[in-house]
mmCIF file of C-alpha atoms in Angstrom:
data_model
loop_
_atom_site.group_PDB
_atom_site.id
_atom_site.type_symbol
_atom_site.label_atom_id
_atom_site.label_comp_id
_atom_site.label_asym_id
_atom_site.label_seq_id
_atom_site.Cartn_x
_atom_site.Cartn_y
_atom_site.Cartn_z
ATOM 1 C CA UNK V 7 148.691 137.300 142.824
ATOM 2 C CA UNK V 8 149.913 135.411 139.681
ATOM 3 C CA UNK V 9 149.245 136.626 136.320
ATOM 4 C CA UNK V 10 149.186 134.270 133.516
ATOM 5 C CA UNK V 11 149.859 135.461 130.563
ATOM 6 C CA UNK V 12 148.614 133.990 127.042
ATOM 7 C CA UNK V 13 150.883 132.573 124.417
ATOM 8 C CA UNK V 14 149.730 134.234 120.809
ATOM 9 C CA UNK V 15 149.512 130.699 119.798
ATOM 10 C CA UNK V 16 147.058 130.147 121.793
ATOM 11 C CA UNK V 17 145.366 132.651 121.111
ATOM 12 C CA UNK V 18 145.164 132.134 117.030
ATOM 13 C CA UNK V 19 146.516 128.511 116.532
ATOM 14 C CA UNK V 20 144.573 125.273 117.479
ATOM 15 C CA UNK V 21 141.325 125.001 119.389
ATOM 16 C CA UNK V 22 142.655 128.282 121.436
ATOM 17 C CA UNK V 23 140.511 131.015 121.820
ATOM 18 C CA UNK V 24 139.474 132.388 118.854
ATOM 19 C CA UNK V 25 139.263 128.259 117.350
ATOM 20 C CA UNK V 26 142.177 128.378 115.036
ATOM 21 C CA UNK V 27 140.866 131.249 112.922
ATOM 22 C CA UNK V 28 144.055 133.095 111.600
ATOM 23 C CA UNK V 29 145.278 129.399 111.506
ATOM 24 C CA UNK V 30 142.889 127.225 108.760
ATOM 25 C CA UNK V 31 144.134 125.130 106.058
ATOM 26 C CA UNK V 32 142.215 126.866 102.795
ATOM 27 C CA UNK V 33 139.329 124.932 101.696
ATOM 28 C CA UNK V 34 139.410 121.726 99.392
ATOM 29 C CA UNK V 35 138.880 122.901 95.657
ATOM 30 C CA UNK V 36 135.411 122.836 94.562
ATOM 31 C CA UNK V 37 135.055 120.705 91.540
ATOM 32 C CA UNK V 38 132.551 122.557 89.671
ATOM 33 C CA UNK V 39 133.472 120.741 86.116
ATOM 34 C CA UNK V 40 130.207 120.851 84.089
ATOM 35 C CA UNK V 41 131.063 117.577 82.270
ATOM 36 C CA UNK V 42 131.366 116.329 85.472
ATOM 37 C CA UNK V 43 127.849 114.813 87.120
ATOM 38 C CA UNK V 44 127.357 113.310 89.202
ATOM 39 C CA UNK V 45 126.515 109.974 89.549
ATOM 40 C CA UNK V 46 122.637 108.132 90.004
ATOM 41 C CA UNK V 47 123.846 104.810 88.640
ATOM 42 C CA UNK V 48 125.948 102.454 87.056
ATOM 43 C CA UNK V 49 124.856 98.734 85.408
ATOM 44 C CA UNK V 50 127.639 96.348 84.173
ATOM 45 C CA UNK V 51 127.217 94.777 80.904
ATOM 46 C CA UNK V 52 128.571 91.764 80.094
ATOM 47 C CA UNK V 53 128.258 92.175 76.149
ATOM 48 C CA UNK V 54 126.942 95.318 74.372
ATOM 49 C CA UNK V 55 126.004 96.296 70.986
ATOM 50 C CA UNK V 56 126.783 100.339 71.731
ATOM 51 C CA UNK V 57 125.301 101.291 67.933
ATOM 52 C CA UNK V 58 121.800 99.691 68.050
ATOM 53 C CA UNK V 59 121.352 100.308 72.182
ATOM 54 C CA UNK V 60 122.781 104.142 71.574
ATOM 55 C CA UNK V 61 119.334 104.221 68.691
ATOM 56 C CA UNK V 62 117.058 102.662 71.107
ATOM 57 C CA UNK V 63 117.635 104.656 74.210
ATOM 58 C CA UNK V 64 117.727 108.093 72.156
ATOM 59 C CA UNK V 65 114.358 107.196 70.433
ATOM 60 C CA UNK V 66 113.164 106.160 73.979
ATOM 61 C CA UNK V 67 114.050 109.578 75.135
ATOM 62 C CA UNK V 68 112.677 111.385 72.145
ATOM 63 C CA UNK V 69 109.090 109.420 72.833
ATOM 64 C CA UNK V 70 109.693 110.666 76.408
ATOM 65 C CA UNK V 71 110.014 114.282 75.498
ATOM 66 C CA UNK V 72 106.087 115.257 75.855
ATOM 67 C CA UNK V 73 106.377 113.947 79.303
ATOM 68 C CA UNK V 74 104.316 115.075 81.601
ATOM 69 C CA UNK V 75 103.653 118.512 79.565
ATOM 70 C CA UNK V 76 104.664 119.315 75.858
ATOM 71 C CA UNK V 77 108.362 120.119 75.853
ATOM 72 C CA UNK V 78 109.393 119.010 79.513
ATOM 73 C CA UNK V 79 112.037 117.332 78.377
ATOM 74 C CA UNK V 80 114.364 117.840 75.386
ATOM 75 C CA UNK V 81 116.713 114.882 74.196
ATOM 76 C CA UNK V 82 119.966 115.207 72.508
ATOM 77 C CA UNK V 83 122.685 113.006 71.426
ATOM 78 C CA UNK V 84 125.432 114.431 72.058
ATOM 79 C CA UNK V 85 128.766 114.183 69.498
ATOM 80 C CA UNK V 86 130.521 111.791 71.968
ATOM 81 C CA UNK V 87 127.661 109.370 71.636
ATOM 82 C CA UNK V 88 125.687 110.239 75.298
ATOM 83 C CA UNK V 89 122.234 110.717 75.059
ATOM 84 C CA UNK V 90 121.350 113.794 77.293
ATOM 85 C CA UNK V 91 118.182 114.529 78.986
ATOM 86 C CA UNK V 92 117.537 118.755 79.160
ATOM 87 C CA UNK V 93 114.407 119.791 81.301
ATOM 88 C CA UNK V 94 113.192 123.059 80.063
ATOM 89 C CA UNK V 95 110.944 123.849 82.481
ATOM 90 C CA UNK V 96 113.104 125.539 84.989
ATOM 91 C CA UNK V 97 116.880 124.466 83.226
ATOM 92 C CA UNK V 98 118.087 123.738 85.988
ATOM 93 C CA UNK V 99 119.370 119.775 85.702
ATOM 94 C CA UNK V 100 119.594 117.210 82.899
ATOM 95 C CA UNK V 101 121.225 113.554 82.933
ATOM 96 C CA UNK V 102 123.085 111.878 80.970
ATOM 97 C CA UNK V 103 123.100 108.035 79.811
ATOM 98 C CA UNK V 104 126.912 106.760 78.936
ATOM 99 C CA UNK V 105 127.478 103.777 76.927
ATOM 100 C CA UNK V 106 130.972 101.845 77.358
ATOM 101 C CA UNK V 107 132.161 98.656 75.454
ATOM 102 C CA UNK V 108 135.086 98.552 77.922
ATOM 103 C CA UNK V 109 135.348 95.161 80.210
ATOM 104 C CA UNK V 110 132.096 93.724 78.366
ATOM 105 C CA UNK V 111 129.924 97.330 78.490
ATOM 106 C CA UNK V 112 128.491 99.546 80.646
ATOM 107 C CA UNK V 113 125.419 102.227 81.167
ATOM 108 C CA UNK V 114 126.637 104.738 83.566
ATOM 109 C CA UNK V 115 123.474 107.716 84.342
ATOM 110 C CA UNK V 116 124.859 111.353 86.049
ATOM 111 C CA UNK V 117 122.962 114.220 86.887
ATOM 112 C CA UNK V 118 124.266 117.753 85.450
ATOM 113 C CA UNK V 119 123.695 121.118 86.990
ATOM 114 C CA UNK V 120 124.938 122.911 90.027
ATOM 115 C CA UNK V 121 121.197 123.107 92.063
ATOM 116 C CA UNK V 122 118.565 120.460 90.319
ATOM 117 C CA UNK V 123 114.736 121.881 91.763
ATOM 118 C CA UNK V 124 112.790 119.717 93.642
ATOM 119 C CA UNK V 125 110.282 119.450 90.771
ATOM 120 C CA UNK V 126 113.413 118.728 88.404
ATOM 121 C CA UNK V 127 114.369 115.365 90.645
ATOM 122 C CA UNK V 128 110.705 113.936 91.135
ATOM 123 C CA UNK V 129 110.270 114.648 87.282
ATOM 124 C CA UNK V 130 114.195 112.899 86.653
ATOM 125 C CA UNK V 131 112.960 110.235 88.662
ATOM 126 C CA UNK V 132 110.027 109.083 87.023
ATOM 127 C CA UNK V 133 111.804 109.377 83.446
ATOM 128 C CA UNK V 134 114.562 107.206 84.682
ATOM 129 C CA UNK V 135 111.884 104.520 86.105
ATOM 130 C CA UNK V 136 110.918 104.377 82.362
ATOM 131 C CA UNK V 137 114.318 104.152 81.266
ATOM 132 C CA UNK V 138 114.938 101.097 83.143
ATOM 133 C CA UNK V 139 111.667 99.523 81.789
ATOM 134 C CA UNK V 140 113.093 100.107 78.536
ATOM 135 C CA UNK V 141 116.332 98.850 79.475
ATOM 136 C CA UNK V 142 114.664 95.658 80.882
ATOM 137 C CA UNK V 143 112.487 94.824 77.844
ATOM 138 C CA UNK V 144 115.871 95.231 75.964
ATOM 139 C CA UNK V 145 117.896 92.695 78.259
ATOM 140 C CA UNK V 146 114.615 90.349 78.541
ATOM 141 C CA UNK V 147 112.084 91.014 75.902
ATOM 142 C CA UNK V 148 108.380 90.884 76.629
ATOM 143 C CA UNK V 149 107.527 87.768 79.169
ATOM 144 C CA UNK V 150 103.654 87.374 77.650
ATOM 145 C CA UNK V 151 105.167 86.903 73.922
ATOM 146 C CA UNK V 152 107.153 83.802 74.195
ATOM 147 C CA UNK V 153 107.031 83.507 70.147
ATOM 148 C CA UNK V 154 108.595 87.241 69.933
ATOM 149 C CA UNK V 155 111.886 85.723 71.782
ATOM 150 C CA UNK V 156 115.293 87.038 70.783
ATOM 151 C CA UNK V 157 118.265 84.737 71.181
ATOM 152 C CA UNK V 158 120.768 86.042 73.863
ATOM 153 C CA UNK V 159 123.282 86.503 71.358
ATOM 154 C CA UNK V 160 121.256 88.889 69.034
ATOM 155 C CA UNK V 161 120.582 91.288 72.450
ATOM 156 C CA UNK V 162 121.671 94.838 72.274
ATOM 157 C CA UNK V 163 122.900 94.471 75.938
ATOM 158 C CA UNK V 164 123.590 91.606 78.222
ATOM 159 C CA UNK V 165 123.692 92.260 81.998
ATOM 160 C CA UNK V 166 126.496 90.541 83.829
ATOM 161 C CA UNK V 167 123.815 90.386 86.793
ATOM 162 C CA UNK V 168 120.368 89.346 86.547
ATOM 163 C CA UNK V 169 119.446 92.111 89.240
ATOM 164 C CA UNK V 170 121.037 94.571 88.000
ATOM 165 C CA UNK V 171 118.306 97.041 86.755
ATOM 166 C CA UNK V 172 116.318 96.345 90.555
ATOM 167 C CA UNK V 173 119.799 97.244 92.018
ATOM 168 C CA UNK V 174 119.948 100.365 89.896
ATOM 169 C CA UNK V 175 116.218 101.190 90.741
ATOM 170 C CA UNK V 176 116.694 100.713 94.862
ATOM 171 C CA UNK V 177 118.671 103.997 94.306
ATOM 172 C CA UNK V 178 115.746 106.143 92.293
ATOM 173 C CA UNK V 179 112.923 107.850 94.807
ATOM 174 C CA UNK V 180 109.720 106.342 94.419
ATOM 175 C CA UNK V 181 107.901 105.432 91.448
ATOM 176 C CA UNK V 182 104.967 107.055 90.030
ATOM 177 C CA UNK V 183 101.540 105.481 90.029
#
């Protein structure tokens, strides 16, 4: 009769018999930075006037406050010029819209909070459909008022690609009827 006896590596290192156990790496840090979100999307500007846009989208967000129910959403512009998006209901997301002037401008949009609700994201969703409307009258003016038409140079922003807003709204659920 042979006996076999068992290293104690094998019993606590590897893939032994308890699965490396006693033997794990700790876990990676958890980067739970508030300022931190996390991102829903990015467009690339390829000129930007930061003051005038910076108005326009927090008066956009103020006339979206009411939306769907008084006091859904609060806006605030924040010191560092980013227009936040609070939803009262449950408090438990907001976004954020950052403006950059570096390498010709940017709009960068992040989502804030450590569990958003279900009824948070659908309602994030349709506000940030309506944010890129906004953003595309900006870039392109109204189509049906051809007298109305702003010369490129005058724009607040100017995407470096055409598509960009479609691009950014591939990544958004569904839009609202």
């Amino acid at each position: 009769m042979t006996s076999t006896r068992m290293s104690p590596l094998y019993l606590t290192g590897g893939n032994g018999l308890f699965g490396g156990m006693f033997n794990k790496s700790p876990p990676p840090p958890v980067d739970d930075d508030p300022e931190k979100g996390v991102p829903i999307f990015s467009i690339k500007l390829s000129s930007i006037k930061i003051g005038g846009l910076r108005i326009a989208l927090a008066l956009h967000c103020i006339g979206q406050t009411n939306t769907p129910d008084k006091n859904t959403w609060m806006a605030n512009k924040a010191e560092d010029g980013v227009v936040e998006m609070w939803y009262n209901p449950d408090q438990s997301a907001m976004f954020s819209i950052t403006l950059s002037e570096t390498d010709g401008g940017s709009i960068e949009v992040d989502r804030h909070g450590p569990r958003p609700s279900n009824v948070y994201q659908l309602q994030e969703g349709l506000q940030l459909h309506k944010l890129l409307d906004e953003l595309e009258f900006l870039a392109f003016g109204n189509p049906e008022d051809a007298e109305e038409e702003i010369k490129d140079e005058d724009r607040l922003l100017r995407l470096e690609e055409e598509d960009a807003i479609d691009k950014a709204r591939k990544k958004l659920p569904a839009r609202g009827a």
